PDB file of C-alpha atoms in Angstrom:
ATOM      1  CA  MET A1471      -2.839  -4.468  91.805  1.00 46.00           C
ATOM      2  CA  PHE A1472      -3.448  -2.225  88.764  1.00 50.00           C
ATOM      3  CA  ARG A1473      -1.280   0.511  90.252  1.00 48.00           C
ATOM      4  CA  ARG A1474       1.838  -1.671  90.340  1.00 49.00           C
ATOM      5  CA  ARG A1475       1.567  -2.604  86.624  1.00 50.00           C
ATOM      6  CA  SER A1476       1.117   1.019  85.518  1.00 50.00           C
ATOM      7  CA  ASP A1477       4.157   2.034  87.611  1.00 52.00           C
ATOM      8  CA  GLU A1478       6.202  -0.709  85.971  1.00 52.00           C
ATOM      9  CA  ALA A1479       5.081   0.423  82.488  1.00 49.00           C
ATOM     10  CA  ALA A1480       5.976   4.042  83.240  1.00 50.00           C
ATOM     11  CA  SER A1481       9.411   3.100  84.592  1.00 54.00           C
ATOM     12  CA  SER A1482      10.128   0.877  81.590  1.00 53.00           C
ATOM     13  CA  ALA A1483       8.987   3.706  79.279  1.00 49.00           C
ATOM     14  CA  THR A1484      11.450   6.037  80.991  1.00 53.00           C
ATOM     15  CA  ALA A1485      14.217   3.467  80.539  1.00 52.00           C
ATOM     16  CA  LEU A1486      13.350   3.124  76.862  1.00 48.00           C
ATOM     17  CA  ALA A1487      13.456   6.899  76.402  1.00 48.00           C
ATOM     18  CA  GLU A1488      16.874   7.069  78.050  1.00 50.00           C
ATOM     19  CA  GLN A1489      18.178   4.301  75.782  1.00 51.00           C
ATOM     20  CA  ASP A1490      16.843   6.082  72.684  1.00 49.00           C
ATOM     21  CA  ASP A1491      18.604   9.300  73.697  1.00 48.00           C
ATOM     22  CA  LEU A1492      21.989   7.553  73.673  1.00 47.00           C
ATOM     23  CA  PRO A1493      23.996   7.858  70.410  1.00 48.00           C
ATOM     24  CA  GLN A1494      23.593   4.911  68.054  1.00 50.00           C
ATOM     25  CA  THR A1495      27.079   3.516  67.519  1.00 51.00           C
ATOM     26  CA  ARG A1496      26.228  -0.133  66.936  1.00 52.00           C
ATOM     27  CA  ASP A1497      25.843  -1.933  63.630  1.00 56.00           C
ATOM     28  CA  PRO A1498      22.165  -1.838  62.507  1.00 57.00           C
ATOM     29  CA  GLN A1499      22.323  -5.527  61.566  1.00 61.00           C
ATOM     30  CA  ALA A1500      23.604  -6.570  65.015  1.00 56.00           C
ATOM     31  CA  LYS A1501      21.351  -7.565  67.906  1.00 63.00           C
ATOM     32  CA  LYS A1502      20.011  -4.638  69.876  1.00 66.00           C
ATOM     33  CA  GLY A1503      21.348  -5.860  73.239  1.00 68.00           C
ATOM     34  CA  ARG A1504      18.054  -5.587  75.106  1.00 72.00           C
ATOM     35  CA  PRO A1505      14.792  -7.564  75.112  1.00 77.00           C
ATOM     36  CA  THR A1506      11.868  -6.393  73.007  1.00 80.00           C
ATOM     37  CA  PRO A1507       9.513  -4.378  75.258  1.00 77.00           C
ATOM     38  CA  LYS A1508       6.029  -5.616  76.077  1.00 82.00           C
ATOM     39  CA  ARG A1509       3.117  -3.958  74.345  1.00 83.00           C
ATOM     40  CA  SER A1510       2.067  -2.142  77.521  1.00 82.00           C
ATOM     41  CA  GLN A1511       5.598  -0.778  77.910  1.00 79.00           C
ATOM     42  CA  ALA A1512       5.764   0.370  74.279  1.00 76.00           C
ATOM     43  CA  GLU A1513       2.362   2.074  74.530  1.00 78.00           C
ATOM     44  CA  ALA A1514       3.362   3.841  77.750  1.00 74.00           C
ATOM     45  CA  TYR A1515       6.563   5.011  76.033  1.00 71.00           C
ATOM     46  CA  ARG A1516       4.593   6.275  73.040  1.00 70.00           C
ATOM     47  CA  ARG A1517       2.227   8.206  75.295  1.00 67.00           C
ATOM     48  CA  THR A1518       5.123   9.917  77.043  1.00 60.00           C
ATOM     49  CA  ARG A1519       6.630  10.959  73.685  1.00 57.00           C
ATOM     50  CA  VAL A1520       3.454  12.663  72.397  1.00 54.00           C
ATOM     51  CA  THR A1521       3.192  16.274  73.544  1.00 59.00           C
ATOM     52  CA  VAL A1522      -0.439  17.244  73.790  1.00 60.00           C
ATOM     53  CA  PRO A1523      -0.983  21.020  73.836  1.00 65.00           C
ATOM     54  CA  LYS A1524      -2.804  22.494  76.805  1.00 69.00           C
ATOM     55  CA  ASP A1525      -5.251  24.742  74.934  1.00 79.00           C
ATOM     56  CA  ARG A1526      -6.897  25.060  71.522  1.00 83.00           C
ATOM     57  CA  LYS A1527      -4.727  28.014  70.490  1.00 83.00           C
ATOM     58  CA  GLU A1528      -1.554  26.013  70.977  1.00 81.00           C
ATOM     59  CA  ALA A1529      -3.075  23.019  69.158  1.00 80.00           C
ATOM     60  CA  ALA A1530      -4.064  25.209  66.193  1.00 84.00           C
ATOM     61  CA  LYS A1531      -0.597  26.765  66.123  1.00 83.00           C
ATOM     62  CA  GLN A1532       1.068  23.351  66.056  1.00 82.00           C
ATOM     63  CA  ALA A1533      -1.293  22.177  63.300  1.00 84.00           C
ATOM     64  CA  ARG A1534      -0.475  25.269  61.211  1.00 88.00           C
ATOM     65  CA  GLU A1535       3.248  24.702  61.671  1.00 87.00           C
ATOM     66  CA  ARG A1536       2.886  21.056  60.645  1.00 86.00           C
ATOM     67  CA  MET A1537       0.899  22.056  57.539  1.00 87.00           C
ATOM     68  CA  ARG A1538       3.452  24.736  56.648  1.00 85.00           C
ATOM     69  CA  ALA A1539       6.311  22.251  56.989  1.00 82.00           C
ATOM     70  CA  GLU A1540       4.426  19.704  54.864  1.00 81.00           C
ATOM     71  CA  ARG A1541       3.718  22.282  52.143  1.00 81.00           C
ATOM     72  CA  GLU A1542       7.358  23.371  52.118  1.00 81.00           C
ATOM     73  CA  LYS A1543       8.446  19.748  51.843  1.00 77.00           C
ATOM     74  CA  GLN A1544       6.091  19.193  48.898  1.00 74.00           C
ATOM     75  CA  ARG A1545       7.216  22.413  47.189  1.00 77.00           C
ATOM     76  CA  THR A1546      10.863  21.350  47.455  1.00 77.00           C
ATOM     77  CA  ALA A1547       9.945  17.915  46.113  1.00 70.00           C
ATOM     78  CA  LEU A1548       8.106  19.500  43.162  1.00 75.00           C
ATOM     79  CA  LEU A1549      11.192  21.561  42.339  1.00 71.00           C
ATOM     80  CA  ASN A1550      13.679  18.703  42.776  1.00 74.00           C
ATOM     81  CA  GLY A1551      11.532  15.793  41.591  1.00 66.00           C
ATOM     82  CA  ASP A1552      11.953  13.920  44.891  1.00 69.00           C
ATOM     83  CA  GLU A1553       9.469  11.064  44.521  1.00 71.00           C
ATOM     84  CA  ARG A1554       9.095  10.428  48.277  1.00 73.00           C
ATOM     85  CA  ALA A1555       7.582  13.816  49.151  1.00 73.00           C
ATOM     86  CA  LEU A1556       5.497  14.500  46.023  1.00 79.00           C
ATOM     87  CA  PRO A1557       1.737  15.023  46.372  1.00 81.00           C
ATOM     88  CA  ALA A1558      -0.381  11.910  45.818  1.00 82.00           C
ATOM     89  CA  ARG A1559      -1.481  13.236  42.412  1.00 87.00           C
ATOM     90  CA  ASP A1560       2.115  13.120  41.099  1.00 88.00           C
ATOM     91  CA  LYS A1561       3.399   9.962  42.808  1.00 87.00           C
ATOM     92  CA  GLY A1562       4.253   6.682  41.170  1.00 89.00           C
ATOM     93  CA  ALA A1563       6.287   5.302  38.294  1.00 91.00           C
ATOM     94  CA  VAL A1564       3.366   5.604  35.846  1.00 94.00           C
ATOM     95  CA  ARG A1565       2.882   9.331  36.497  1.00 93.00           C
ATOM     96  CA  ARG A1566       6.625   9.925  36.304  1.00 93.00           C
ATOM     97  CA  PHE A1567       6.781   8.160  32.947  1.00 95.00           C
ATOM     98  CA  ALA A1568       3.862  10.273  31.672  1.00 95.00           C
ATOM     99  CA  ARG A1569       5.643  13.472  32.751  1.00 94.00           C
ATOM    100  CA  ASP A1570       8.882  12.376  31.098  1.00 94.00           C
ATOM    101  CA  TYR A1571       7.000  11.432  27.926  1.00 95.00           C
ATOM    102  CA  VAL A1572       5.479  14.914  27.702  1.00 95.00           C
ATOM    103  CA  ASP A1573       8.654  16.769  28.706  1.00 94.00           C
ATOM    104  CA  SER A1574      10.775  15.007  26.095  1.00 94.00           C
ATOM    105  CA  ARG A1575       8.544  16.227  23.218  1.00 93.00           C
ATOM    106  CA  TRP A1576       7.440  19.512  21.720  1.00 93.00           C
ATOM    107  CA  ALA A1577       3.728  20.275  22.138  1.00 94.00           C
ATOM    108  CA  VAL A1578       1.647  22.926  20.396  1.00 93.00           C
ATOM    109  CA  ALA A1579      -0.399  23.577  23.534  1.00 92.00           C
ATOM    110  CA  GLU A1580       2.581  24.856  25.539  1.00 92.00           C
ATOM    111  CA  PHE A1581       2.626  27.970  23.313  1.00 92.00           C
ATOM    112  CA  PHE A1582      -1.012  28.726  24.075  1.00 89.00           C
ATOM    113  CA  LEU A1583      -0.361  31.563  26.557  1.00 87.00           C
ATOM    114  CA  PRO A1584       2.037  33.615  24.386  1.00 88.00           C
ATOM    115  CA  TYR A1585      -0.148  32.972  21.340  1.00 88.00           C
ATOM    116  CA  ALA A1586      -3.264  34.098  23.227  1.00 87.00           C
ATOM    117  CA  VAL A1587      -1.518  37.367  24.186  1.00 89.00           C
ATOM    118  CA  VAL A1588      -0.672  38.070  20.507  1.00 87.00           C
ATOM    119  CA  VAL A1589      -4.246  37.308  19.422  1.00 85.00           C
ATOM    120  CA  LEU A1590      -5.634  39.519  22.210  1.00 86.00           C
ATOM    121  CA  VAL A1591      -3.464  42.458  21.099  1.00 87.00           C
ATOM    122  CA  LEU A1592      -4.572  42.007  17.484  1.00 83.00           C
ATOM    123  CA  SER A1593      -8.228  41.868  18.504  1.00 82.00           C
ATOM    124  CA  ILE A1594      -7.949  45.125  20.535  1.00 86.00           C
ATOM    125  CA  VAL A1595      -6.677  47.078  17.520  1.00 84.00           C
ATOM    126  CA  ARG A1596      -9.557  48.953  15.882  1.00 83.00           C
ATOM    127  CA  VAL A1597      -8.879  47.562  12.422  1.00 85.00           C
ATOM    128  CA  THR A1598     -11.528  45.197  11.103  1.00 87.00           C
ATOM    129  CA  SER A1599      -9.161  43.132   8.974  1.00 87.00           C
ATOM    130  CA  LEU A1600      -6.811  42.568  11.947  1.00 84.00           C
ATOM    131  CA  GLN A1601      -9.704  41.533  14.185  1.00 85.00           C
ATOM    132  CA  ILE A1602     -10.892  39.002  11.582  1.00 89.00           C
ATOM    133  CA  LEU A1603      -7.307  37.760  11.184  1.00 87.00           C
ATOM    134  CA  SER A1604      -6.918  37.330  14.953  1.00 86.00           C
ATOM    135  CA  THR A1605     -10.138  35.301  15.138  1.00 88.00           C
ATOM    136  CA  LEU A1606      -9.046  33.048  12.268  1.00 92.00           C
ATOM    137  CA  LEU A1607      -5.595  32.568  13.831  1.00 89.00           C
ATOM    138  CA  PHE A1608      -7.144  31.655  17.163  1.00 89.00           C
ATOM    139  CA  VAL A1609      -9.469  29.069  15.565  1.00 92.00           C
ATOM    140  CA  LEU A1610      -6.553  27.629  13.576  1.00 93.00           C
ATOM    141  CA  PHE A1611      -4.449  27.374  16.717  1.00 93.00           C
ATOM    142  CA  LEU A1612      -7.239  25.589  18.604  1.00 93.00           C
ATOM    143  CA  VAL A1613      -7.549  23.042  15.775  1.00 95.00           C
ATOM    144  CA  LEU A1614      -3.789  22.434  15.902  1.00 95.00           C
ATOM    145  CA  VAL A1615      -3.937  22.002  19.699  1.00 94.00           C
ATOM    146  CA  VAL A1616      -6.729  19.426  19.424  1.00 95.00           C
ATOM    147  CA  LEU A1617      -4.853  17.471  16.730  1.00 96.00           C
ATOM    148  CA  ASP A1618      -1.685  17.569  18.824  1.00 95.00           C
ATOM    149  CA  PHE A1619      -3.646  16.351  21.868  1.00 95.00           C
ATOM    150  CA  VAL A1620      -4.912  13.391  19.844  1.00 96.00           C
ATOM    151  CA  ARG A1621      -1.390  12.578  18.608  1.00 96.00           C
ATOM    152  CA  MET A1622       0.171  12.889  22.071  1.00 95.00           C
ATOM    153  CA  GLY A1623      -2.645  11.009  23.822  1.00 96.00           C
ATOM    154  CA  LEU A1624      -2.572   8.043  21.449  1.00 96.00           C
ATOM    155  CA  GLY A1625       1.218   7.826  21.599  1.00 95.00           C
ATOM    156  CA  LEU A1626       1.240   7.975  25.389  1.00 96.00           C
ATOM    157  CA  ARG A1627      -1.542   5.393  25.698  1.00 95.00           C
ATOM    158  CA  ARG A1628       0.438   3.013  23.478  1.00 96.00           C
ATOM    159  CA  ALA A1629       3.668   3.632  25.443  1.00 95.00           C
ATOM    160  CA  LEU A1630       1.877   3.034  28.763  1.00 94.00           C
ATOM    161  CA  ALA A1631       0.387  -0.238  27.489  1.00 94.00           C
ATOM    162  CA  ASN A1632       3.875  -1.426  26.487  1.00 95.00           C
ATOM    163  CA  ARG A1633       5.718  -0.214  29.599  1.00 94.00           C
ATOM    164  CA  PHE A1634       3.089  -0.850  32.321  1.00 93.00           C
ATOM    165  CA  PRO A1635       0.752  -3.615  31.095  1.00 92.00           C
ATOM    166  CA  GLN A1636      -0.339  -4.638  34.610  1.00 90.00           C
ATOM    167  CA  GLU A1637      -0.652  -1.137  36.126  1.00 90.00           C
ATOM    168  CA  ASN A1638      -3.794   0.965  36.450  1.00 88.00           C
ATOM    169  CA  THR A1639      -3.289   3.852  33.996  1.00 91.00           C
ATOM    170  CA  ARG A1640      -6.706   5.448  34.362  1.00 91.00           C
ATOM    171  CA  GLY A1641      -6.505   9.259  34.246  1.00 93.00           C
ATOM    172  CA  VAL A1642      -2.805   9.309  33.345  1.00 95.00           C
ATOM    173  CA  VAL A1643      -3.339  10.509  29.757  1.00 95.00           C
ATOM    174  CA  GLY A1644      -5.476  13.429  30.945  1.00 94.00           C
ATOM    175  CA  TYR A1645      -2.862  14.239  33.598  1.00 95.00           C
ATOM    176  CA  ALA A1646      -0.145  14.330  30.912  1.00 95.00           C
ATOM    177  CA  LEU A1647      -2.206  16.414  28.468  1.00 94.00           C
ATOM    178  CA  MET A1648      -2.911  19.007  31.154  1.00 94.00           C
ATOM    179  CA  ARG A1649       0.855  19.234  31.633  1.00 94.00           C
ATOM    180  CA  THR A1650       1.354  20.090  27.943  1.00 94.00           C
ATOM    181  CA  ILE A1651      -0.736  23.255  28.368  1.00 91.00           C
ATOM    182  CA  GLN A1652       1.851  24.688  30.780  1.00 91.00           C
ATOM    183  CA  MET A1653       5.021  26.244  29.452  1.00 90.00           C
ATOM    184  CA  ARG A1654       7.981  23.957  30.068  1.00 90.00           C
ATOM    185  CA  ARG A1655       9.739  26.211  32.588  1.00 88.00           C
ATOM    186  CA  MET A1656       6.526  26.594  34.635  1.00 89.00           C
ATOM    187  CA  ARG A1657       5.758  22.877  34.945  1.00 90.00           C
ATOM    188  CA  LEU A1658       5.670  21.247  38.370  1.00 87.00           C
ATOM    189  CA  PRO A1659       7.207  18.787  39.140  1.00 89.00           C
ATOM    190  CA  LYS A1660      10.125  20.214  37.189  1.00 89.00           C
ATOM    191  CA  PRO A1661      11.046  18.362  33.983  1.00 91.00           C
ATOM    192  CA  GLN A1662      13.686  15.702  34.601  1.00 88.00           C
ATOM    193  CA  VAL A1663      14.470  14.936  30.946  1.00 91.00           C
ATOM    194  CA  LYS A1664      15.643  17.064  28.033  1.00 91.00           C
ATOM    195  CA  ARG A1665      13.749  17.446  24.770  1.00 90.00           C
ATOM    196  CA  GLY A1666      14.470  14.553  22.444  1.00 85.00           C
ATOM    197  CA  GLU A1667      15.632  12.343  25.331  1.00 85.00           C
ATOM    198  CA  HIS A1668      13.250   9.418  25.381  1.00 78.00           C
ATOM    199  CA  PRO A1669      12.162   8.152  28.831  1.00 71.00           C
TER     200      PRO A1669
END
């Protein structure tokens, strides 16, 4: 009794697979021309489609290939700004607005790396006055960065409250400020707006 039902499910799964292999020439809005399969038939069809590897080596290889493909997809999305394949940290309209807000403005913090290199060179030179000057310049730059963070953070918080009053914006300001530390050409996802172009 159970044997006959499983045979029917397997045969219907095979029929479904053959129908799926045929080219789709019909209108997507039109009726599909066949009855909706029963749950047992659909499950049997799904089981036949899944290829389970025979050994652990093959399973690990397939998992690595899947991870590699996923990473490549995310890297391409980070370069192109494709919202569908971005990592969870960068997804959503709120995060996109925060990125555009930062990318459309100049920030003191984005010059931190070149400035730090200049200060490091001055501090290596065995001249006391230059070493004192490099220390003072570094402290001054840090003060400017903190003030710029405050300015950018308050402006972004206000813009988020106006644009997304009902959305959860927790952590978005910190996310945007961390983006300002990176030089513009090194930011990922890539900037989608020009400087001075308001989002």
